[in-house]
Each structure stands twice: as C-alpha cells, then as structure tokens.
CSV table of C-alpha atoms in Angstrom, one decimal:
chain,number,residue,atom,x,y,z
P,15,UNK,CA,82.0,-4.2,-80.7
P,16,UNK,CA,78.7,-4.8,-78.8
P,17,UNK,CA,80.5,-4.1,-75.6
P,18,UNK,CA,81.6,-0.7,-77.0
P,19,UNK,CA,78.0,0.2,-77.9
P,20,UNK,CA,76.8,-0.9,-74.4
P,21,UNK,CA,79.4,1.2,-72.6
P,22,UNK,CA,78.5,4.3,-74.6
P,23,UNK,CA,74.7,3.7,-74.0
P,24,UNK,CA,75.3,3.2,-70.3
P,25,UNK,CA,77.3,6.4,-70.1
P,26,UNK,CA,74.4,8.3,-71.7
P,27,UNK,CA,71.9,6.8,-69.4
P,28,UNK,CA,73.9,7.5,-66.2
P,29,UNK,CA,74.7,11.0,-67.1
P,30,UNK,CA,71.1,11.8,-68.1
P,31,UNK,CA,70.0,10.8,-64.6
P,32,UNK,CA,72.4,13.3,-62.9
P,33,UNK,CA,71.4,16.7,-61.8
P,34,UNK,CA,71.0,19.2,-64.6
P,35,UNK,CA,73.6,21.9,-65.2
P,36,UNK,CA,72.3,25.3,-64.2
P,37,UNK,CA,71.3,27.4,-67.2
P,38,UNK,CA,73.3,30.6,-67.8
P,39,UNK,CA,70.4,32.3,-69.5
P,40,UNK,CA,66.8,31.6,-68.9
P,41,UNK,CA,64.7,32.0,-72.1
P,42,UNK,CA,61.0,32.2,-72.8
P,43,UNK,CA,59.3,29.7,-75.1
P,44,UNK,CA,56.3,30.3,-77.4
P,45,UNK,CA,55.2,30.5,-81.0
P,46,UNK,CA,55.5,34.3,-81.0
P,47,UNK,CA,59.0,34.5,-79.5
P,48,UNK,CA,61.5,36.0,-81.9
P,49,UNK,CA,64.4,36.7,-79.6
P,50,UNK,CA,67.3,34.4,-78.7
P,51,UNK,CA,68.3,33.8,-82.3
P,52,UNK,CA,71.9,34.2,-83.3
P,53,UNK,CA,72.9,36.0,-86.5
P,54,UNK,CA,73.3,33.2,-89.2
P,55,UNK,CA,77.0,32.6,-90.0
P,56,UNK,CA,77.8,32.0,-93.6
P,57,UNK,CA,81.0,30.5,-94.8
P,58,UNK,CA,82.7,28.2,-97.3
P,59,UNK,CA,85.9,26.8,-98.6
P,60,UNK,CA,87.4,25.5,-101.8
P,61,UNK,CA,90.0,22.8,-102.5
P,62,UNK,CA,91.5,22.6,-106.0
P,63,UNK,CA,93.6,19.7,-107.0
P,64,UNK,CA,96.2,18.8,-109.6
P,65,UNK,CA,97.0,15.1,-109.9
P,66,UNK,CA,99.8,13.3,-111.7
P,67,UNK,CA,100.2,9.5,-111.9
P,68,UNK,CA,102.7,7.2,-113.7
P,69,UNK,CA,100.4,4.1,-113.3
P,70,UNK,CA,99.8,2.2,-116.5
P,71,UNK,CA,96.6,3.3,-118.3
P,72,UNK,CA,96.2,6.3,-115.9
P,73,UNK,CA,97.1,8.7,-118.8
P,74,UNK,CA,99.3,10.8,-116.5
P,75,UNK,CA,96.6,11.3,-113.9
P,76,UNK,CA,93.4,13.4,-113.7
P,77,UNK,CA,95.2,16.8,-114.0
P,78,UNK,CA,93.3,19.8,-112.7
P,79,UNK,CA,90.0,19.3,-110.9
P,80,UNK,CA,87.8,20.7,-108.2
P,81,UNK,CA,88.2,18.4,-105.2
P,82,UNK,CA,85.4,20.2,-103.5
P,83,UNK,CA,83.5,23.5,-103.0
P,84,UNK,CA,81.5,23.7,-99.8
P,85,UNK,CA,79.1,26.4,-98.6
P,86,UNK,CA,77.4,26.4,-95.2
P,87,UNK,CA,75.3,28.3,-92.8
P,88,UNK,CA,75.0,27.7,-89.1
P,89,UNK,CA,73.6,29.4,-86.0
P,90,UNK,CA,71.6,28.9,-82.8
P,91,UNK,CA,68.0,29.3,-81.8
P,92,UNK,CA,66.9,29.7,-78.1
P,93,UNK,CA,70.6,29.6,-77.2
P,94,UNK,CA,70.6,25.8,-76.9
P,95,UNK,CA,69.6,24.6,-80.4
P,96,UNK,CA,72.4,24.6,-82.9
P,97,UNK,CA,71.7,24.2,-86.6
P,98,UNK,CA,73.8,23.7,-89.7
P,99,UNK,CA,73.2,23.3,-93.4
P,100,UNK,CA,76.1,22.5,-95.7
P,101,UNK,CA,76.1,21.8,-99.5
P,102,UNK,CA,78.9,20.7,-101.8
P,103,UNK,CA,79.7,20.7,-105.4
P,104,UNK,CA,82.7,19.2,-107.2
P,105,UNK,CA,83.2,18.8,-110.9
P,106,UNK,CA,79.4,19.3,-111.6
P,107,UNK,CA,78.0,17.2,-108.8
P,108,UNK,CA,75.9,19.2,-106.4
P,109,UNK,CA,74.4,17.7,-103.2
P,110,UNK,CA,73.4,18.3,-99.6
P,111,UNK,CA,76.1,17.3,-97.2
P,112,UNK,CA,74.9,18.1,-93.7
P,113,UNK,CA,71.6,19.3,-92.3
P,114,UNK,CA,70.9,18.9,-88.6
P,115,UNK,CA,69.8,20.4,-85.4
P,116,UNK,CA,71.5,19.7,-82.1
P,117,UNK,CA,70.1,20.4,-78.6
P,118,UNK,CA,73.2,21.5,-76.6
P,119,UNK,CA,71.8,22.6,-73.3
P,120,UNK,CA,73.6,19.9,-71.3
P,121,UNK,CA,77.2,19.3,-72.4
P,122,UNK,CA,77.1,15.7,-71.0
P,123,UNK,CA,74.1,14.8,-73.2
P,124,UNK,CA,73.6,16.7,-76.4
P,125,UNK,CA,71.0,15.4,-78.9
P,126,UNK,CA,71.5,15.7,-82.7
P,127,UNK,CA,68.9,14.9,-85.3
P,128,UNK,CA,69.3,15.1,-89.1
P,129,UNK,CA,72.0,14.2,-91.6
P,130,UNK,CA,75.6,14.2,-90.3
P,131,UNK,CA,78.8,12.2,-89.8
P,132,UNK,CA,78.6,8.7,-88.3
P,133,UNK,CA,80.3,8.3,-84.9
P,134,UNK,CA,83.0,5.9,-86.3
P,135,UNK,CA,86.6,6.8,-86.3
P,136,UNK,CA,88.6,9.9,-85.4
P,137,UNK,CA,89.3,11.0,-88.9
P,138,UNK,CA,85.8,10.7,-90.3
P,139,UNK,CA,84.3,13.7,-88.5
P,140,UNK,CA,87.3,15.9,-89.3
P,141,UNK,CA,87.1,18.7,-91.8
P,142,UNK,CA,89.1,18.1,-95.0
P,143,UNK,CA,91.1,21.2,-94.1
P,144,UNK,CA,92.4,19.6,-90.9
P,145,UNK,CA,93.4,16.1,-91.8
P,146,UNK,CA,97.0,17.0,-92.9
P,147,UNK,CA,96.7,14.9,-96.1
P,148,UNK,CA,95.3,15.5,-99.6
P,149,UNK,CA,92.6,12.9,-99.1
P,150,UNK,CA,90.9,10.8,-96.4
P,151,UNK,CA,92.6,7.5,-95.5
P,152,UNK,CA,91.6,4.1,-96.8
P,153,UNK,CA,90.4,3.4,-93.3
P,154,UNK,CA,87.9,6.3,-93.5
P,155,UNK,CA,86.8,5.8,-97.1
P,156,UNK,CA,86.4,2.0,-96.9
P,157,UNK,CA,85.1,1.5,-93.4
P,158,UNK,CA,82.9,4.5,-92.6
P,159,UNK,CA,80.6,4.0,-95.7
P,160,UNK,CA,77.5,1.9,-95.6
P,161,UNK,CA,79.1,-1.0,-97.5
P,162,UNK,CA,82.6,-0.9,-98.9
P,163,UNK,CA,83.1,2.9,-99.1
P,164,UNK,CA,80.8,5.8,-99.9
P,165,UNK,CA,80.5,5.2,-103.6
P,166,UNK,CA,77.6,7.7,-103.6
P,167,UNK,CA,79.9,10.5,-102.2
P,168,UNK,CA,78.4,10.5,-98.7
P,169,UNK,CA,81.6,11.1,-96.9
P,170,UNK,CA,80.8,8.9,-93.9
P,171,UNK,CA,77.4,10.5,-93.3
P,172,UNK,CA,73.8,9.2,-92.8
P,173,UNK,CA,70.5,10.3,-91.5
P,174,UNK,CA,69.9,9.5,-87.8
P,175,UNK,CA,69.7,10.6,-84.2
P,176,UNK,CA,72.6,10.7,-81.8
P,177,UNK,CA,73.4,11.5,-78.2
P,178,UNK,CA,76.9,12.7,-77.3
P,179,UNK,CA,78.7,14.4,-74.5
P,180,UNK,CA,81.8,15.0,-72.4
P,181,UNK,CA,82.2,14.6,-68.6
P,182,UNK,CA,84.6,14.0,-65.7
P,183,UNK,CA,86.9,17.0,-65.5
P,184,UNK,CA,90.5,16.3,-64.6
P,185,UNK,CA,93.9,18.0,-64.5
P,186,UNK,CA,95.0,21.5,-63.8
P,187,UNK,CA,93.5,22.5,-67.1
P,188,UNK,CA,90.1,21.0,-66.1
P,189,UNK,CA,89.7,19.1,-69.4
P,190,UNK,CA,87.1,16.3,-69.8
P,191,UNK,CA,88.4,12.8,-69.4
P,192,UNK,CA,85.6,11.0,-71.2
P,193,UNK,CA,83.7,11.6,-74.5
P,194,UNK,CA,81.0,9.4,-75.8
P,195,UNK,CA,78.6,9.2,-78.8
P,196,UNK,CA,75.9,6.7,-79.4
P,197,UNK,CA,73.3,6.8,-82.2
P,198,UNK,CA,70.9,5.2,-84.6
P,199,UNK,CA,71.1,5.8,-88.4
P,200,UNK,CA,69.1,4.7,-91.4
P,201,UNK,CA,71.9,2.8,-93.0
P,202,UNK,CA,71.2,4.2,-96.4
P,203,UNK,CA,73.7,7.0,-96.7
P,204,UNK,CA,73.1,10.7,-97.5
P,205,UNK,CA,69.9,12.1,-99.1
P,206,UNK,CA,68.0,8.8,-98.9
P,207,UNK,CA,65.1,7.8,-96.7
P,208,UNK,CA,65.0,4.4,-94.9
P,209,UNK,CA,64.4,1.7,-97.5
P,210,UNK,CA,63.8,-1.4,-95.3
P,211,UNK,CA,63.1,-0.4,-91.7
P,212,UNK,CA,66.4,-1.7,-90.5
P,213,UNK,CA,68.9,0.5,-88.7
P,214,UNK,CA,72.6,1.0,-88.0
P,215,UNK,CA,73.7,1.3,-84.4
P,216,UNK,CA,77.0,3.1,-83.9
P,217,UNK,CA,78.9,4.2,-80.8
P,218,UNK,CA,82.2,5.3,-79.4
P,219,UNK,CA,83.8,5.8,-76.1
P,220,UNK,CA,87.0,8.0,-75.9
P,221,UNK,CA,89.4,8.9,-73.1
P,222,UNK,CA,91.6,12.0,-72.8
P,223,UNK,CA,94.2,11.3,-70.1
P,224,UNK,CA,96.1,14.5,-71.0
P,225,UNK,CA,94.7,17.5,-72.9
P,226,UNK,CA,94.9,16.9,-76.7
P,227,UNK,CA,95.5,13.1,-76.5
P,228,UNK,CA,92.4,11.0,-77.3
P,229,UNK,CA,92.2,7.2,-77.2
P,230,UNK,CA,89.1,5.7,-78.6
P,231,UNK,CA,87.1,2.5,-79.4
P,232,UNK,CA,84.3,2.4,-82.0
P,233,UNK,CA,81.6,-0.1,-82.7
P,234,UNK,CA,78.9,-0.5,-85.5
P,235,UNK,CA,76.3,-3.1,-86.1
P,236,UNK,CA,73.5,-3.1,-88.7
P,237,UNK,CA,71.7,-4.8,-91.6
P,238,UNK,CA,70.2,-3.6,-94.9
P,239,UNK,CA,69.1,-5.3,-98.1
P,240,UNK,CA,70.1,-8.7,-96.7
P,241,UNK,CA,73.6,-7.6,-95.8
P,242,UNK,CA,74.8,-7.8,-92.2
P,243,UNK,CA,77.5,-5.4,-91.3
P,244,UNK,CA,79.5,-5.4,-88.1
P,245,UNK,CA,82.6,-3.2,-87.6
P,246,UNK,CA,84.9,-2.2,-84.8
P,247,UNK,CA,87.9,0.1,-84.6
P,248,UNK,CA,90.5,1.5,-82.2
P,249,UNK,CA,92.4,4.7,-82.6
P,250,UNK,CA,94.6,7.4,-81.0
P,251,UNK,CA,94.8,11.1,-81.9
P,252,UNK,CA,97.0,13.9,-80.6
P,253,UNK,CA,97.4,17.5,-81.6
P,254,UNK,CA,98.4,20.7,-79.9
P,255,UNK,CA,98.2,24.5,-80.5
P,256,UNK,CA,101.8,24.5,-81.8
P,257,UNK,CA,100.8,22.4,-84.8
P,258,UNK,CA,102.2,19.0,-83.8
P,259,UNK,CA,99.9,16.2,-84.7
P,260,UNK,CA,99.7,12.4,-84.7
P,261,UNK,CA,96.8,10.1,-85.6
P,262,UNK,CA,96.5,6.4,-86.1
P,263,UNK,CA,93.5,4.0,-86.5
P,264,UNK,CA,92.9,0.3,-87.2
P,265,UNK,CA,89.5,-1.1,-88.1
P,266,UNK,CA,87.8,-4.4,-89.0
P,267,UNK,CA,84.7,-4.7,-91.1
P,268,UNK,CA,82.6,-7.9,-91.4
P,269,UNK,CA,79.7,-8.0,-93.9
P,270,UNK,CA,77.9,-10.9,-95.5
P,271,UNK,CA,80.5,-13.0,-97.4
P,272,UNK,CA,83.7,-11.2,-96.6
P,273,UNK,CA,85.9,-9.4,-94.1
P,274,UNK,CA,88.1,-6.3,-94.6
P,275,UNK,CA,90.5,-4.4,-92.5
P,276,UNK,CA,92.4,-1.1,-92.8
P,277,UNK,CA,94.8,1.0,-90.8
P,278,UNK,CA,96.9,4.2,-91.1
P,279,UNK,CA,99.2,6.4,-89.2
P,280,UNK,CA,99.9,10.0,-90.0
P,281,UNK,CA,102.1,12.5,-88.2
P,282,UNK,CA,102.9,16.2,-88.7
P,283,UNK,CA,105.8,18.4,-87.6
P,284,UNK,CA,105.7,22.2,-87.8
P,285,UNK,CA,109.1,23.7,-88.9
P,286,UNK,CA,108.0,27.3,-88.5
P,287,UNK,CA,104.8,29.3,-88.4
P,288,UNK,CA,103.9,28.7,-92.1
P,289,UNK,CA,105.6,25.4,-93.0
P,290,UNK,CA,104.6,21.9,-91.8
P,291,UNK,CA,105.7,18.4,-93.0
P,292,UNK,CA,103.5,15.3,-92.6
P,293,UNK,CA,104.1,11.7,-93.4
P,294,UNK,CA,101.5,8.9,-93.7
P,295,UNK,CA,101.5,5.1,-94.1
P,296,UNK,CA,98.2,3.3,-94.8
P,297,UNK,CA,96.9,-0.1,-95.9
P,298,UNK,CA,93.5,-1.5,-96.9
P,299,UNK,CA,93.0,-5.3,-97.4
P,300,UNK,CA,90.0,-6.5,-99.2
P,301,UNK,CA,89.1,-9.9,-97.7
P,302,UNK,CA,91.9,-9.3,-95.1
P,303,UNK,CA,94.3,-10.8,-97.7
P,304,UNK,CA,97.8,-9.4,-98.4
P,305,UNK,CA,97.3,-10.5,-102.0
P,306,UNK,CA,94.6,-7.8,-102.3
P,307,UNK,CA,96.4,-5.2,-100.2
P,308,UNK,CA,96.6,-1.5,-101.2
P,309,UNK,CA,99.5,0.2,-99.4
P,310,UNK,CA,100.4,3.8,-99.8
P,311,UNK,CA,103.4,5.8,-98.3
P,312,UNK,CA,103.1,9.6,-98.5
P,313,UNK,CA,105.1,12.7,-97.8
P,314,UNK,CA,103.2,16.0,-97.5
P,315,UNK,CA,104.8,19.4,-97.2
P,316,UNK,CA,102.3,22.1,-96.4
P,317,UNK,CA,102.7,25.9,-96.8
P,318,UNK,CA,100.1,27.9,-94.8
P,319,UNK,CA,100.5,31.6,-95.5
P,320,UNK,CA,97.3,32.7,-93.8
P,321,UNK,CA,94.6,31.1,-91.5
P,322,UNK,CA,92.4,31.0,-94.6
P,323,UNK,CA,95.0,30.1,-97.3
P,324,UNK,CA,97.4,27.2,-97.8
P,325,UNK,CA,99.1,25.1,-100.4
P,326,UNK,CA,99.9,21.4,-100.1
P,327,UNK,CA,102.1,19.0,-102.2
P,328,UNK,CA,101.8,15.3,-101.7
P,329,UNK,CA,104.0,12.5,-103.0
P,330,UNK,CA,102.5,8.9,-102.9
P,331,UNK,CA,104.3,5.7,-103.5
P,332,UNK,CA,101.6,3.0,-104.1
P,333,UNK,CA,101.9,-0.8,-103.7
P,334,UNK,CA,98.6,-2.2,-105.1
P,335,UNK,CA,99.2,-5.9,-105.0
P,336,UNK,CA,96.2,-7.0,-107.0
P,337,UNK,CA,96.8,-4.6,-109.9
P,338,UNK,CA,98.6,-5.3,-113.1
P,339,UNK,CA,100.8,-2.3,-112.4
P,340,UNK,CA,101.5,-2.9,-108.8
P,341,UNK,CA,104.0,-0.1,-108.0
P,342,UNK,CA,103.4,3.4,-109.1
P,343,UNK,CA,103.9,7.0,-108.1
P,344,UNK,CA,101.6,10.0,-107.7
P,345,UNK,CA,102.1,13.7,-107.1
P,346,UNK,CA,99.2,15.9,-105.9
P,347,UNK,CA,99.2,19.7,-105.6
P,348,UNK,CA,96.3,21.2,-103.7
P,349,UNK,CA,95.2,24.8,-103.1
P,350,UNK,CA,92.9,25.6,-100.1
P,351,UNK,CA,91.1,28.8,-99.3
P,352,UNK,CA,88.1,29.6,-97.1
P,353,UNK,CA,86.0,32.5,-96.0
C-alpha cells in the first residue's frame, strides 16, 4: 500500500518538474477583473426507489422511497479554476455533498481543495447514474468510508487536498497511458472539521493500455481517535461508447482489532439503443471470515428511453451467513431522471 502511495507521489513530483504546457488563453489577474468567468451551470437528478424483500422481519421491504435528490452548480473562473457545489436530500435528510475548487491549468498536475470523493476505488468516484446497479457495491460502501462504511452518509467523501493528472500519450487515438491521484484528507468524513490533527493519505496509480480499459492500484493509510486504518485495493474497469461495460475490484481493510475484505464484479451488455442488461456478484467479509460473509447475486435490466430518463429493475439473491434468515430475495424498481 505504501509503495502505491510512493509511486503516485513520485509521479506528481516528476511531472511538476517538467516544462509547463503552453496556455491557450492568457488572462489578466487582479481584484477588479470580472472577465474570464463561465456562466454557472445548474443541474440535478432524482432517483426514486421501490424495494421489496422476503427476509424475515423485513416487513416486505421499505416500499417507496427517495433514494436521493441532488442539485448542483459548477463553472470556471479565470479559465483554469473549476468549482462545484452539490447538495443532496433523501427522505428528509439534507446535507452538503461536494464543495471544491480545482486548478486545472496543467492536465498532468491539477490541484483540488475542498470536500470531494476520496481517491480509492474505481466505483467510488462514479455518479449513481452510471454504476449500472441500484446501489453501490459492498466494496465501495464498506471500504471507502472512514471506518466500516459511511454511516453518516458521506458517500466516500472527505475534506482535503489532492493532486491528480494524466500523462504519456500512446496509440493512434493519442490517449493517456497513466492516471494518478494523491492527496491528504482530514479523515473525519463530510461536513466535519479535523478533530485530532491526524490525516488520511490516499493515492492511486492507473494504467490505460487501450482506450477505455483502466487497471488500477489504490492505497490508504491513516489514524483517528486511536484507530489505525490501512487499506489497499486493485481493480479493472472497461467501458465503450456502445454501452458495453465491465468493472471489478478487490480490497482489504485493516483497522485496530480487525481485518475486512470485499470484492465485486459487474458487467453490462446493451441489447439495443434503449435496453441493457447487467449482472453483478459481490461479497463482503467482516473479519475476513466466511462465517460473516454477505454475498449478493444480482440481475439488472435497464430501460433508457432518453439521455435524461431511465427505469431499472434489480433482482437480488442474498446469502448473509451470519443472519438468522440467511437466504432471502429482493426486488428493486428505480426511476431516474435528470436535468
């Protein structure tokens, strides 16, 4: 894990020492400058959910609910500074999700400051619209949180500073071979200041041998409130413009007193312009024990009638080995729209 962080940090240092990319547009700076500001872009999306379960004492599932409603605004200042503010509400819980500024002058070394997604895992930074399933995987929910999942609804986010970039063009399509991210986060989750002065150090190095195929390694080390946390993960992701997709990740988490691991694989096949079928297998093991394993097998048909409108049905067969009712079924129906 520490080697992963060292590689990402080395890449950032080497690239920063290289000659600067020529600027396309020279801008003036000063407290009275009002030009070079993009028109703010406002948008949002809604995901509504119906859930049925035949698990004992689940009372048939949660029924209808708001999975989430998000609103955002983003734009640029002085061409090179991108900003975003995103808020979320679901079933009465309103909170700030993202708020950051990223300096993007040099694509090989972009600096982001604020509250945003941690650089751990391929799935974590993905939009809920794009993950192909009705919820994030156990890998993402259990291993990208500050402890054993984002019980406070952070969605894999924290407050920090990060450097990321892409470099080394290859192939006839001139795509970047290497992507890296390395950063320092508070380790407290969203909407919280640093409580103890200790930090989380997270990084990733990723390779794209052919366009659309990413192979990555991720590392995380930190400490808070007397708890040490060390995590590492490996993953692969592929998608193309025709709609084919494949993603898989495995991760290990060590914290004071216990070890966990999780993995998943999900693949999607488009049958026509509006119908796609995906399937997923995932497992989470508390204490790395099969006696505590949670395994879920899912089939997900998706009907996308418009770029901004789609319907999704998901069937889950669950094998929760530490539960009284170990084997149970779920059916989810989800409606997505955005503007």
